[in-house]
Coordinates of C-alpha atoms in Angstrom, one line a residue:
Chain A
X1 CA -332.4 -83.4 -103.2
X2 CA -330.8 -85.0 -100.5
X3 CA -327.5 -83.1 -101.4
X4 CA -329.5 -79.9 -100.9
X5 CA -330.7 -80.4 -97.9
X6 CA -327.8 -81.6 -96.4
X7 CA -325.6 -77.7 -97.8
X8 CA -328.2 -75.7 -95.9
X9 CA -327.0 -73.5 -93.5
X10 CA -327.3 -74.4 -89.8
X11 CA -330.4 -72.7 -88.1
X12 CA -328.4 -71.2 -85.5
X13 CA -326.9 -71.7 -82.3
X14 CA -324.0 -73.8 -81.1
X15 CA -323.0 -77.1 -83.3
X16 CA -321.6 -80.3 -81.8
X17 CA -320.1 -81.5 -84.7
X18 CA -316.3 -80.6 -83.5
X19 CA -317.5 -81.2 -80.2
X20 CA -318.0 -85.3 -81.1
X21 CA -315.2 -85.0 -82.9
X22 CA -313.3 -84.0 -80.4
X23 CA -314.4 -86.8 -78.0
X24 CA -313.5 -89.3 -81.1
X25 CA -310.0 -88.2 -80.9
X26 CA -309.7 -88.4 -77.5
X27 CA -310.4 -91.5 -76.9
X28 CA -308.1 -92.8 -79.8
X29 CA -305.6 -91.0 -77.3
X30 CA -305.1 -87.1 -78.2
X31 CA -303.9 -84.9 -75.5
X32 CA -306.6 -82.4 -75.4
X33 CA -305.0 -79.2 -75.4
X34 CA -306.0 -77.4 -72.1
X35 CA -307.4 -73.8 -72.0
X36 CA -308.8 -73.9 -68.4
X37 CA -309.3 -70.7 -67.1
X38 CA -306.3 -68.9 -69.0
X39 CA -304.0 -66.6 -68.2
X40 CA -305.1 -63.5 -67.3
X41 CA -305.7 -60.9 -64.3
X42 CA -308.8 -58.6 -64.5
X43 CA -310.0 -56.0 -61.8
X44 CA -313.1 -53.6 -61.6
X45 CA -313.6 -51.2 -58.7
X46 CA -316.5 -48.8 -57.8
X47 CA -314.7 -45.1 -57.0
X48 CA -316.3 -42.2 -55.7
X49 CA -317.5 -41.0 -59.3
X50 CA -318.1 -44.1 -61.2
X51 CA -316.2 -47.7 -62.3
X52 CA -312.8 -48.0 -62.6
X53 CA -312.0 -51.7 -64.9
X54 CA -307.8 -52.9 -65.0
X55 CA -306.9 -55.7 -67.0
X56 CA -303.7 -57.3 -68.1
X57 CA -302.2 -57.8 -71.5
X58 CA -300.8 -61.3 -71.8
X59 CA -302.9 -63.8 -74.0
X60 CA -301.5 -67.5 -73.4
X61 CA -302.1 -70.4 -75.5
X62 CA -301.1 -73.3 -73.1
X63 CA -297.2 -72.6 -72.0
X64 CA -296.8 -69.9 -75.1
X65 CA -297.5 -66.1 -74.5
X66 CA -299.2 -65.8 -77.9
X67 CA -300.1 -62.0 -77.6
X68 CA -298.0 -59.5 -75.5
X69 CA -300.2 -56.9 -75.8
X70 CA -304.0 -57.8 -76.3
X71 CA -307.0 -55.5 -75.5
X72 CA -308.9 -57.4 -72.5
X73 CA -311.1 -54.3 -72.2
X74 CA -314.3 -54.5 -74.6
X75 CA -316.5 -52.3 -75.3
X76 CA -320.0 -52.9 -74.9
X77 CA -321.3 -49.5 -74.8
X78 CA -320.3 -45.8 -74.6
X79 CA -320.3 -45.9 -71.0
X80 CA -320.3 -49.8 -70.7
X81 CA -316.9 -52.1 -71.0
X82 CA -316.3 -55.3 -69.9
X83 CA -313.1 -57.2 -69.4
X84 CA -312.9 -60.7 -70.4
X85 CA -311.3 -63.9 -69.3
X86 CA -311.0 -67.4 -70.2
X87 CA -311.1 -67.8 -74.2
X88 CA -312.5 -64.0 -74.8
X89 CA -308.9 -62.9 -73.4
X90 CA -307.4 -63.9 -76.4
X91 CA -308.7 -61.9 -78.9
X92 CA -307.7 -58.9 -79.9
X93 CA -310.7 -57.7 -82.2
X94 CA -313.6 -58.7 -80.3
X95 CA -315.8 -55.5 -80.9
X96 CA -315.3 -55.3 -84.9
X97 CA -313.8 -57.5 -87.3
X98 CA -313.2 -60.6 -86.3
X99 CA -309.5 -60.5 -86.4
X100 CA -308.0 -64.7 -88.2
X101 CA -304.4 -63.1 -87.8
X102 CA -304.5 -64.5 -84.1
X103 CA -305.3 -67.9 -85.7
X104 CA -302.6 -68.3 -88.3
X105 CA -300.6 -66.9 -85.4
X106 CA -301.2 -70.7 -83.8
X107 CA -300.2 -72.3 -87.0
X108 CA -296.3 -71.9 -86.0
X109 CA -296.7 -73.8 -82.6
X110 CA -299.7 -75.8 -82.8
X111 CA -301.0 -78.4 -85.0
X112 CA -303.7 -77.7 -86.9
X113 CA -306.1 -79.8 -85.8
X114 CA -305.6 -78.1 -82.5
X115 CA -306.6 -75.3 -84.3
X116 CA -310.1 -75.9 -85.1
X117 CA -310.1 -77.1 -81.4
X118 CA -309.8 -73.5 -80.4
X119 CA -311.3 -71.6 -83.2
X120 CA -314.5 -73.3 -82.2
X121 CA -314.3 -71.2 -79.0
X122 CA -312.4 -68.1 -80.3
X123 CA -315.2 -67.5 -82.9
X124 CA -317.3 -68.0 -80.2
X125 CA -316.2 -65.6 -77.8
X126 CA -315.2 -63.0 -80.4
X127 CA -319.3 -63.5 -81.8
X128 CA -320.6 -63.1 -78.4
X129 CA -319.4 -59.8 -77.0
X130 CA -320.0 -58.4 -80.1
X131 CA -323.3 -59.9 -80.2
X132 CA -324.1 -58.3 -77.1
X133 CA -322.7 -55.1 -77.7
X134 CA -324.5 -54.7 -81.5
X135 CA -327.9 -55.8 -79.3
X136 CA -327.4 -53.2 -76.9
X137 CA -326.9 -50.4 -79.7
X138 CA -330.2 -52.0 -81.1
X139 CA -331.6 -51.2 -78.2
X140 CA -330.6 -48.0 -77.4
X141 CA -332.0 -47.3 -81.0
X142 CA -335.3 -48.6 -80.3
X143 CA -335.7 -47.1 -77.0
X144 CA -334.0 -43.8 -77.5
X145 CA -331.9 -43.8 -74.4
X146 CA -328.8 -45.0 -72.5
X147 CA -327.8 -48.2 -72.0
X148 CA -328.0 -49.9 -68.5
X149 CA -325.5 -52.1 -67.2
X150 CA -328.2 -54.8 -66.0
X151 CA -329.1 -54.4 -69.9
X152 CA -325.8 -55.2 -70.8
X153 CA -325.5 -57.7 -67.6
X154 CA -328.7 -59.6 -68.4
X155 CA -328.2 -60.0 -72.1
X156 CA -324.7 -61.5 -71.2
X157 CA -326.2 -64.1 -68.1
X158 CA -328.8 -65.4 -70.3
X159 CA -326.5 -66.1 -73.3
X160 CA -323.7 -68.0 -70.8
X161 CA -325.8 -69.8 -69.4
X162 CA -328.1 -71.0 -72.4
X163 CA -324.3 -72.4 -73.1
X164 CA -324.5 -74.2 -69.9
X165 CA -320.6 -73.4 -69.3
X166 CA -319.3 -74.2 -72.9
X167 CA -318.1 -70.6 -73.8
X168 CA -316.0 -70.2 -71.1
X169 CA -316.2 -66.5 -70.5
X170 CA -315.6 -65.0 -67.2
X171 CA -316.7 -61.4 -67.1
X172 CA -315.9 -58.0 -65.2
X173 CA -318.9 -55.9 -66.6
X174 CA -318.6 -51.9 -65.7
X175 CA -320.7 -48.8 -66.1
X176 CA -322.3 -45.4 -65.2
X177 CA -325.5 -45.2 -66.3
X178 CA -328.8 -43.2 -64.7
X179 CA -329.3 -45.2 -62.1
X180 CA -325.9 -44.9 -60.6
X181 CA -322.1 -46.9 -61.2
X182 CA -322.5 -50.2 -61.4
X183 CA -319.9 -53.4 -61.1
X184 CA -320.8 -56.9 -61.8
X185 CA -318.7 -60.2 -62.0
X186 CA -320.6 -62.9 -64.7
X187 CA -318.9 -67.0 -64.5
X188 CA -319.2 -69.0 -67.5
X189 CA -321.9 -70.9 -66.4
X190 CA -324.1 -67.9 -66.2
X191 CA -324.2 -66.5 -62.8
X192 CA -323.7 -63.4 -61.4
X193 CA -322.2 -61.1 -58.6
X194 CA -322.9 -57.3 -57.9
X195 CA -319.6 -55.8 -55.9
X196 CA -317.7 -53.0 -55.5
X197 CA -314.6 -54.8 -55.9
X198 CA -313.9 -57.9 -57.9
X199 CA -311.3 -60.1 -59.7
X200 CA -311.3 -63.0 -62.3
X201 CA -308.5 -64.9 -63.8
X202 CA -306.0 -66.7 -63.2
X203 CA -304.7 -64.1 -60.8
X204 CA -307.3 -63.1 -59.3
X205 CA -305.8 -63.9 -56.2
X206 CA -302.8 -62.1 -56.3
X207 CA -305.1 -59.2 -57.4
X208 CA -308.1 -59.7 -54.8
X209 CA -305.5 -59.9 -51.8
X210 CA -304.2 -56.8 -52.8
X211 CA -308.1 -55.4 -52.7
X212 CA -308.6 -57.0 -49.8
X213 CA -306.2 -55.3 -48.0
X214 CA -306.2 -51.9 -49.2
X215 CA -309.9 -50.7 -50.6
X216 CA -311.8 -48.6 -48.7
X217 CA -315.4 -46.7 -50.4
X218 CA -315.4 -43.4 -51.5
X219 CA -312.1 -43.6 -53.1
X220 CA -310.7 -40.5 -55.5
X221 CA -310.2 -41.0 -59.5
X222 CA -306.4 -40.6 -58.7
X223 CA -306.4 -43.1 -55.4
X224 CA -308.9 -46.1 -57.6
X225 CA -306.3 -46.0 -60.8
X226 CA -303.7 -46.5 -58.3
X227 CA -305.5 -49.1 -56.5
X228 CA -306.0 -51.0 -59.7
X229 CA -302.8 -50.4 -61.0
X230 CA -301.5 -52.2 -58.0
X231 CA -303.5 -55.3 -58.3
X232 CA -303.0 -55.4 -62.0
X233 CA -299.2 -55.6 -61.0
X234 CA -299.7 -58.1 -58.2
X235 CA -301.2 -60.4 -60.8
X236 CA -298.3 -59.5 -63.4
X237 CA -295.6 -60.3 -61.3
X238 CA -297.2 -62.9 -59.2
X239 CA -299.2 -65.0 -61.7
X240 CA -297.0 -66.8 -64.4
X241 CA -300.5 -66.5 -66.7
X242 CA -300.3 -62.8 -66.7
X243 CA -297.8 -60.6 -67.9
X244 CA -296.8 -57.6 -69.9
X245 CA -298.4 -54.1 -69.5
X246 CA -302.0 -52.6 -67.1
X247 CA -304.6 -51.1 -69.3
X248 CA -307.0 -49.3 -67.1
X249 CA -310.8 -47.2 -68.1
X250 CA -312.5 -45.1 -66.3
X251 CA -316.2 -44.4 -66.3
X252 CA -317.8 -41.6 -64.6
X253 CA -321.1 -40.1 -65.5
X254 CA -321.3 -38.9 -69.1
X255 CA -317.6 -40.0 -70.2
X256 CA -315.2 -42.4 -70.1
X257 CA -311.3 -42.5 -70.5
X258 CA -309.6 -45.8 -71.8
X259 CA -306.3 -45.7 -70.7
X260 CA -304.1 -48.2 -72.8
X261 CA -300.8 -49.0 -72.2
X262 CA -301.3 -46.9 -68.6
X263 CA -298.4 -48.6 -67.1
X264 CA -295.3 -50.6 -68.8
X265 CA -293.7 -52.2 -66.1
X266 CA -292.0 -55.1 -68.3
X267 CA -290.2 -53.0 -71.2
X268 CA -287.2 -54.4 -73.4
X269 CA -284.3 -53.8 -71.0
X270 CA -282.0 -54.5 -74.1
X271 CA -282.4 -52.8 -77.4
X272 CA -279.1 -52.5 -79.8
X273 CA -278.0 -49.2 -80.3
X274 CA -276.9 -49.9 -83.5
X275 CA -280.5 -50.5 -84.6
X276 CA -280.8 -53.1 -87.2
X277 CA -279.9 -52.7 -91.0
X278 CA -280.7 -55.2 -93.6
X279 CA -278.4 -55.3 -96.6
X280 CA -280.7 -55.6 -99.5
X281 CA -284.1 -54.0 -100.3
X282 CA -286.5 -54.4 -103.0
X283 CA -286.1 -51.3 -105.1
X284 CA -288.7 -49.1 -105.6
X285 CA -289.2 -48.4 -109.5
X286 CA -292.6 -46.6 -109.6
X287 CA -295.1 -44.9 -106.7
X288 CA -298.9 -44.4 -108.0
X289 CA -301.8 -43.8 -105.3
X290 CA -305.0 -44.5 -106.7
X291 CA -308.1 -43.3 -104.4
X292 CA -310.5 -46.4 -104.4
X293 CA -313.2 -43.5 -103.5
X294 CA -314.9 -40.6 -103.4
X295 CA -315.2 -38.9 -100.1
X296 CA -318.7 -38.0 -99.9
X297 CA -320.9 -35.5 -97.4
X298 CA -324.1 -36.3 -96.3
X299 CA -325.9 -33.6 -95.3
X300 CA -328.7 -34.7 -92.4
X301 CA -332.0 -33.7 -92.4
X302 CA -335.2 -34.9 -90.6
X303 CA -336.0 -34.7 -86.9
X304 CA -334.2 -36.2 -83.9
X305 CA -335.2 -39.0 -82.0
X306 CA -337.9 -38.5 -79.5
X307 CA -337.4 -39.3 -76.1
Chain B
X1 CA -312.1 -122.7 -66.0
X2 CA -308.4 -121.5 -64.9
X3 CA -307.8 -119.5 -68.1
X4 CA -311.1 -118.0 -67.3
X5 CA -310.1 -116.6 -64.1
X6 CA -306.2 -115.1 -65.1
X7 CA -308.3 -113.7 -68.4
X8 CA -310.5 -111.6 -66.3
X9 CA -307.0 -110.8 -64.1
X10 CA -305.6 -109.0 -66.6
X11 CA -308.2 -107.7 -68.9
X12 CA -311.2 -107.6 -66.6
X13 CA -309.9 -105.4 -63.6
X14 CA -312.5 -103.3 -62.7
X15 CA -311.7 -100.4 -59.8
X16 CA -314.3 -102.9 -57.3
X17 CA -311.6 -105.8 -57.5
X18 CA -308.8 -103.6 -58.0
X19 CA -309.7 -102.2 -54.1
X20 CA -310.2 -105.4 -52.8
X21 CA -307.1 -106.7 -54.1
X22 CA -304.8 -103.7 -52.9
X23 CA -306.5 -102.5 -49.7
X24 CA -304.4 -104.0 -47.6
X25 CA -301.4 -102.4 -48.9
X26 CA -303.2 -99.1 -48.9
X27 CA -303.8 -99.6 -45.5
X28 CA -300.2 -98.9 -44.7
X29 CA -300.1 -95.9 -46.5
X30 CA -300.7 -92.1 -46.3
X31 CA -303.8 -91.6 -49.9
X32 CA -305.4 -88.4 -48.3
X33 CA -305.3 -85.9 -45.3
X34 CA -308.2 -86.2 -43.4
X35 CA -307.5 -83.6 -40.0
X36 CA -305.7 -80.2 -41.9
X37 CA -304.1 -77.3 -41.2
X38 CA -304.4 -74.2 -43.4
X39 CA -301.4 -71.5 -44.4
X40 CA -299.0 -70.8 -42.6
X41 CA -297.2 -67.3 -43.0
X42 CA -293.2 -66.4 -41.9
X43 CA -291.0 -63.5 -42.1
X44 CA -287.6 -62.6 -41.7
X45 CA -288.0 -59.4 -40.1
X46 CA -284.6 -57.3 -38.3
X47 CA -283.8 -59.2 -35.4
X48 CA -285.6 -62.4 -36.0
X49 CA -288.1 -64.6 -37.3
X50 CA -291.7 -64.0 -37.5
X51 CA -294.2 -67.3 -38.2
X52 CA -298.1 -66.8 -37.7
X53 CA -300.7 -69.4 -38.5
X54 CA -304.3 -70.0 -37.3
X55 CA -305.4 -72.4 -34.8
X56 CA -308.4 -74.3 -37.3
X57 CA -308.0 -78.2 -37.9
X58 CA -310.2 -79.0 -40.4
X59 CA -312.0 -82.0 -40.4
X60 CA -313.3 -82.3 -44.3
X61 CA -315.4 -79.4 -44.4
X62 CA -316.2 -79.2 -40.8
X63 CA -314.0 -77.0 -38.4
X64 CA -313.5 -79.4 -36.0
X65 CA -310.6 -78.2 -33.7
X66 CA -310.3 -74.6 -33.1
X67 CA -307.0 -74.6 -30.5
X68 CA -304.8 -76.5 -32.2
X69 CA -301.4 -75.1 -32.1
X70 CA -299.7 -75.4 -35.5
X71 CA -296.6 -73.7 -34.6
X72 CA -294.2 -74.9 -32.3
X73 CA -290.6 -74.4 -31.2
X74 CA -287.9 -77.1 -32.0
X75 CA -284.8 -77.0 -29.7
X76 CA -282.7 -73.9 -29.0
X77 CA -282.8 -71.9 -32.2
X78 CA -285.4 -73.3 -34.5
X79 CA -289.1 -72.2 -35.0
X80 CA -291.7 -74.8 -36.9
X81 CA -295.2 -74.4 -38.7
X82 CA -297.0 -77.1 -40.5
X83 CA -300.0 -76.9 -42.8
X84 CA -301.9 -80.0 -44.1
X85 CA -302.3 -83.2 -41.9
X86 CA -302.3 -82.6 -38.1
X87 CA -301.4 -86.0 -37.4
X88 CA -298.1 -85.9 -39.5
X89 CA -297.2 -83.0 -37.8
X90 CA -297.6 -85.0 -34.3
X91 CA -295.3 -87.8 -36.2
X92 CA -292.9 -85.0 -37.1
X93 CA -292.6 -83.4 -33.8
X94 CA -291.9 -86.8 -31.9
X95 CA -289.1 -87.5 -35.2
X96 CA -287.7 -84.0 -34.1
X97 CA -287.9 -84.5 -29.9
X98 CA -285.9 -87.5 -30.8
X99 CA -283.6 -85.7 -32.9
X100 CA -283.2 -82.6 -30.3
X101 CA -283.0 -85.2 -27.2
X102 CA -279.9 -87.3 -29.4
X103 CA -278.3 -84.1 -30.0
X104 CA -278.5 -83.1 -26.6
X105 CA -277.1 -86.1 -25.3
X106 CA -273.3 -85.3 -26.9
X107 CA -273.5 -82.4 -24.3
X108 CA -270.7 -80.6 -26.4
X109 CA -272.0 -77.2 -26.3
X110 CA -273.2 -77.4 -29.7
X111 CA -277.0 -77.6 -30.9
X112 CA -278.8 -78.3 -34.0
X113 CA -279.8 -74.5 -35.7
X114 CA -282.7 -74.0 -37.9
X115 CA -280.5 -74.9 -41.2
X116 CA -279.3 -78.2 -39.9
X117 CA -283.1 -79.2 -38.6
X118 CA -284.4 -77.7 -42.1
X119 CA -282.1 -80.4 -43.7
X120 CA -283.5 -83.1 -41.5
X121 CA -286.9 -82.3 -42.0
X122 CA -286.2 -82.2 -46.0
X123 CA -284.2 -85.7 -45.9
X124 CA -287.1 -87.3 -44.0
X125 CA -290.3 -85.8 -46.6
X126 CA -288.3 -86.8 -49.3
X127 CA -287.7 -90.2 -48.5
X128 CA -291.0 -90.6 -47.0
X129 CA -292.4 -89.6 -50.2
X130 CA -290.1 -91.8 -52.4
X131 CA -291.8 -94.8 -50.8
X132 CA -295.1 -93.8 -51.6
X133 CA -296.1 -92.6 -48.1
X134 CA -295.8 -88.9 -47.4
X135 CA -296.0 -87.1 -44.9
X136 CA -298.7 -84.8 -46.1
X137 CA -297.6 -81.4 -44.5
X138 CA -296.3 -78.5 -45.9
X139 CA -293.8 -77.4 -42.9
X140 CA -292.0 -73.5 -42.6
X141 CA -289.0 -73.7 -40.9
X142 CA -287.1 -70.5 -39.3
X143 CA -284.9 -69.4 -36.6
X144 CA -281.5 -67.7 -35.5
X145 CA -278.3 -69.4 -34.8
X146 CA -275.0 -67.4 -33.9
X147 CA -277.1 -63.7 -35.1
X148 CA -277.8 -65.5 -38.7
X149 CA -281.1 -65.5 -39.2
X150 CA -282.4 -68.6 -41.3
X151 CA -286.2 -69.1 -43.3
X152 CA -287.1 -72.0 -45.0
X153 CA -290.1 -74.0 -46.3
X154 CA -290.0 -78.0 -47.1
X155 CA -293.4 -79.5 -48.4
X156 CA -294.7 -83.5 -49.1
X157 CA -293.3 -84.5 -52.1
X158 CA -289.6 -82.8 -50.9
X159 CA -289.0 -79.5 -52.7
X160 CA -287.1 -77.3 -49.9
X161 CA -286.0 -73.5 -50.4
X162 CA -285.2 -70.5 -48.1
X163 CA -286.3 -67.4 -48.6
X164 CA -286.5 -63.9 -46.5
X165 CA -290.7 -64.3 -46.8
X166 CA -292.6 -68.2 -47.4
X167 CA -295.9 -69.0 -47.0
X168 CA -297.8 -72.8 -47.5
X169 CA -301.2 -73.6 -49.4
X170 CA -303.2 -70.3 -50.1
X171 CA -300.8 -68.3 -48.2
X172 CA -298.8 -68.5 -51.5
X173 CA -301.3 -67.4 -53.1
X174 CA -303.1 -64.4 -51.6
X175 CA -299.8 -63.8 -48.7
X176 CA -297.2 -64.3 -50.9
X177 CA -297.8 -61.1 -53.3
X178 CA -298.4 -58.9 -49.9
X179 CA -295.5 -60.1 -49.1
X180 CA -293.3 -59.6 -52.1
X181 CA -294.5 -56.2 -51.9
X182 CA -293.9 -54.6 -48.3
X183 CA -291.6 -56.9 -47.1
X184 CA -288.4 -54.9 -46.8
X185 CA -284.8 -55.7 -45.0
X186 CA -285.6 -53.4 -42.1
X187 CA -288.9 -54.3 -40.6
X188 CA -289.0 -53.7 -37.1
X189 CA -291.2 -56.2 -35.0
X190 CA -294.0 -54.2 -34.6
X191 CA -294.3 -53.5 -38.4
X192 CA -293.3 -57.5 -39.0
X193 CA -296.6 -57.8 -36.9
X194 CA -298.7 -55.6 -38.4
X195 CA -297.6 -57.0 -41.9
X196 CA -298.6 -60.6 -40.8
X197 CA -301.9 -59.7 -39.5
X198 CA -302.8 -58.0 -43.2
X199 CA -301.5 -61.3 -44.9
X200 CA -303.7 -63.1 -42.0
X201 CA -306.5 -61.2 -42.6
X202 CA -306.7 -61.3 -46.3
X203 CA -306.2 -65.1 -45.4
X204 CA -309.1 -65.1 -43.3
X205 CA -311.2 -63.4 -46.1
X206 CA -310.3 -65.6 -48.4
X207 CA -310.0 -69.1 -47.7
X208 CA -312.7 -71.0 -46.7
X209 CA -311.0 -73.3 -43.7
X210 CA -309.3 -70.6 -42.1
X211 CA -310.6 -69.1 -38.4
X212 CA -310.0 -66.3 -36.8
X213 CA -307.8 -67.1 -33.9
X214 CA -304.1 -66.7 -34.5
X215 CA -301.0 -68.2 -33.2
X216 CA -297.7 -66.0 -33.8
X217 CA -294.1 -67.1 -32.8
X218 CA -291.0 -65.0 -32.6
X219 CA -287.5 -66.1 -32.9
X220 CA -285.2 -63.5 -32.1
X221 CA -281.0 -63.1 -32.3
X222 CA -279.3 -63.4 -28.8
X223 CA -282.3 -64.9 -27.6
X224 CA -281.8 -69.0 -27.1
X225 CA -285.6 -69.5 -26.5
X226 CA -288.7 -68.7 -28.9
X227 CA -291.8 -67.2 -27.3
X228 CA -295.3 -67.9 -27.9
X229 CA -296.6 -64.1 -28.7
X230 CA -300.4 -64.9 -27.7
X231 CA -303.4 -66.4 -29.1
X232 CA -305.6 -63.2 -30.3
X233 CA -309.2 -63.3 -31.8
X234 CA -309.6 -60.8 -34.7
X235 CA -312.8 -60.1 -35.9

């Protein structure tokens, strides 16, 4: 009886255990691992037309670069995205299958005990944006309409700061919705800022001084990309926690363009022209394709949604 | 009884006693700034040096002086900016006067340039530092000796470099990447200027203890004596 009770499933919500844990090992005298507020450079910027939302693509586990090319961009909703720093930078697959190959990615360089240390906060993340982005398609189900970025911006405040700082997210939330285009910065803790220019990260700095200097209102799509290219950059090459390439969206009323990849500004300068061949293969003795299944049309009947 | 007492020595030391036992040694030591400077900016720009920093000594939180000139010129050739505490930047100058008035004193044509004073000032943080008592200041360091042109930076604990563009506390942060950017071997001094009020302006956006009353020094070639440019309000 006892047994039973004890296999239940939580009822939801964050546990402590690891956390106490945690605390035990510390004081037996484990280095803690730090993750403070990791490397990364995010930007949004309000253009003439809508939201313009830059992000690195470096994801840093302590000194290591673990990911050279990560998606910091998320989606949230078609013409919502939100850039993510702090532990939500270092997923790849935050809006979909919860992707574990970052996590046996650790198990080269890191301990494994280190690794429950920051899978507590990975799952975390990687649960809560796309807990917020599956609410807001509820949403837009039940009500029949758009999203709105204070939707999007409300459901993400509450949820921080119900974690009173624990899931350390720090947020550039970005949209065009009815009411207009919208840019809000969201802290871990759970407050939040409405600007027309903002940075988090690690280099924010680099990045803001670069704002700071150069933004004016009422810029063109061709002027903001270039704008937030530039801080992207600044924050690349002046920020040891950033790195690697600027991935940039755009959102203007009724669409939105995610550039990945926009700019490459730290390629391989050296690749062998000789290209690499390796001496023996596994032969190939038989090829058969079996399709698991049937492609099927569904024809849709019934009435639309009302308004 | 006596056991008693050297157990609770060793085992028992709580931070109270701790204080009481060491204050007096502490007392002859720098532990924090209390009167700061914040960054301080410089360039190398075609014919010279450029330095700019506020005029704000910080007092905590408080803005508590709002002239205080944090740039000054050292000797012939040399130009000097300090960030952190004002008061070991007093101590510095009167180390340097010494230094300058010494050097004057072999009256043998020669005098100290930017490099050798930069070495000085290193030497001195350094050693300061390995004895526990720093000079808390973060110190730039530029002039022009013979048409070479010379920039460097030297901060508390010792580490020294020279570099065509330096900056101290958030300057390296939110100047340095301006910098890095538009600085270019050409600038003229009007563009040097312009370039230095962006960095200061971002810097007065920015940080919390900076003010908005600058101080900018030029050191140019051919030139044996370094002007003070003005002290201008910018909104």
């Amino acid at each position: 009886m006892i047994r039973e009770a004890m296999e239940m499933p939580p009822k939801g919500g964050f546990s402590f255990d690891l956390c106490k844990r945690n605390d035990m090992l510390v004081k037996k005298g484990l280095k803690e691992p730090s993750f403070l507020k990791t490397g990364t450079t995010i930007v949004g910027l309000i253009f003439k037309d809508g939201v313009i939302l830059g992000a690195d693509t470096r994801a840093t586990e302590g000194p290591i670069v673990a990911d050279k090319n990560c998606e910091k961009i998320h989606y949230m909703a078609p013409n919502i995205y939100c850039c993510g720093a702090g532990t939500a930078a270092d997923t790849e697959a935050v809006t979909g299958t919860h992707n574990f190959c970052s996590l046996s990615r650790c198990n080269q360089h890191v301990p494994f005990y280190f690794i429950c240390l920051f899978s507590a906060n990975f799952i975390l993340q990687w649960l809560f944006l796309d807990m917020v982005s599956s609410q807001l398609k509820l949403h837009r189900y039940h009500t029949g309409r758009e999203s709105r970025v204070v939707t999007a911006l409300s459901l993400l405040k509450s949820h921080l700061f119900s974690y009173q700082g624990y899931v350390s997210a720090a947020l550039v939330l970005g949209g065009v919705d009815v009411t207009g285009p919208h840019l809000h910065t969201i802290y871990p803790h759970g407050s939040t800022d409405t600007l027309p220019f903002a940075t988090m990260g690690s280099g924010s700095l680099a990045a803001m001084a670069v704002f700071e200097s150069k933004y004016r209102e009422g810029l063109t799509r061709d002027e903001g990309v270039k704008l937030v290219s530039e801080a992207i950059c600044s924050g690349i090459f002046n920020d040891l926690g950033s790195g690697s390439n600027v991935d940039i969206c755009v959102i203007t009323q009724g669409e939105k363009e995610y550039l990945r990849n926009h700019m490459l500004p730290n390629p391989r300068t050296y690749i062998s022209e000789k290209g690499y061949s390796f001496s023996k293969k596994t032969e190939v003795l038989r090829t058969k394709i079996t399709p698991l299944r049937e492609m099927v049309e569904v024809i849709e009947g019934g009435d639309a949604m009302e308004e | 009884m006596l056991l008693g007492i050297l157990g609770m020595n060793s085992l028992d030391c709580t931070p109270a006693t701790n204080s009481l036992i060491r204050s007096e040694a502490d007392s002859q030591r720098t532990l924090y700034p209390y009167v700061t400077g914040t960054s301080v900016v410089g360039i190398k720009y075609k014919d010279g040096i450029l330095l700019a920093a506020d005029m704000g000594g910080s007092y905590g939180s408080t803005l508590r002086y709002k002239s205080v000139e944090r740039l000054k010129p050292v000797g012939k050739h040399s130009l000097i900016g300090a960030s952190g505490e004002i008061s070991d930047f007093q101590e510095i100058m009167r180390y340097l006067d010494d230094l300058i008035l010494s050097d004057n004193m072999w009256d043998d044509g020669n005098s100290l340039g930017p490099k050798e004073v930069h070495n000085y000032l290193t030497r001195v943080m350094y050693n300061r530092r390995n004895k526990f008592n720093p000079l808390w200041n973060s110190l730039v360091l530029g002039g022009v000796k013979n048409g070479q042109k010379y920039l460097g930076t030297v901060n508390m604990i010792g580490v020294h470099y020279e570099d065509n563009h330096v900056a101290t506390g958030f300057g390296n942060h939110l100047a340095l990447p301006l910098l890095r950017d538009e600085w270019h071997e050409n600038l003229t001094f009007e563009e040097g200027v312009i370039l230095l009020e962006k960095c200061m302006r971002v810097l007065l956006y920015r940080d919390r203890s900076a003010v908005n009353k600058l101080q900018v020094l030029f050191s140019l070639c051919g030139i044996h004596t370094s002007r003070l440019l003005g002290n201008c309000c910018t909104v």
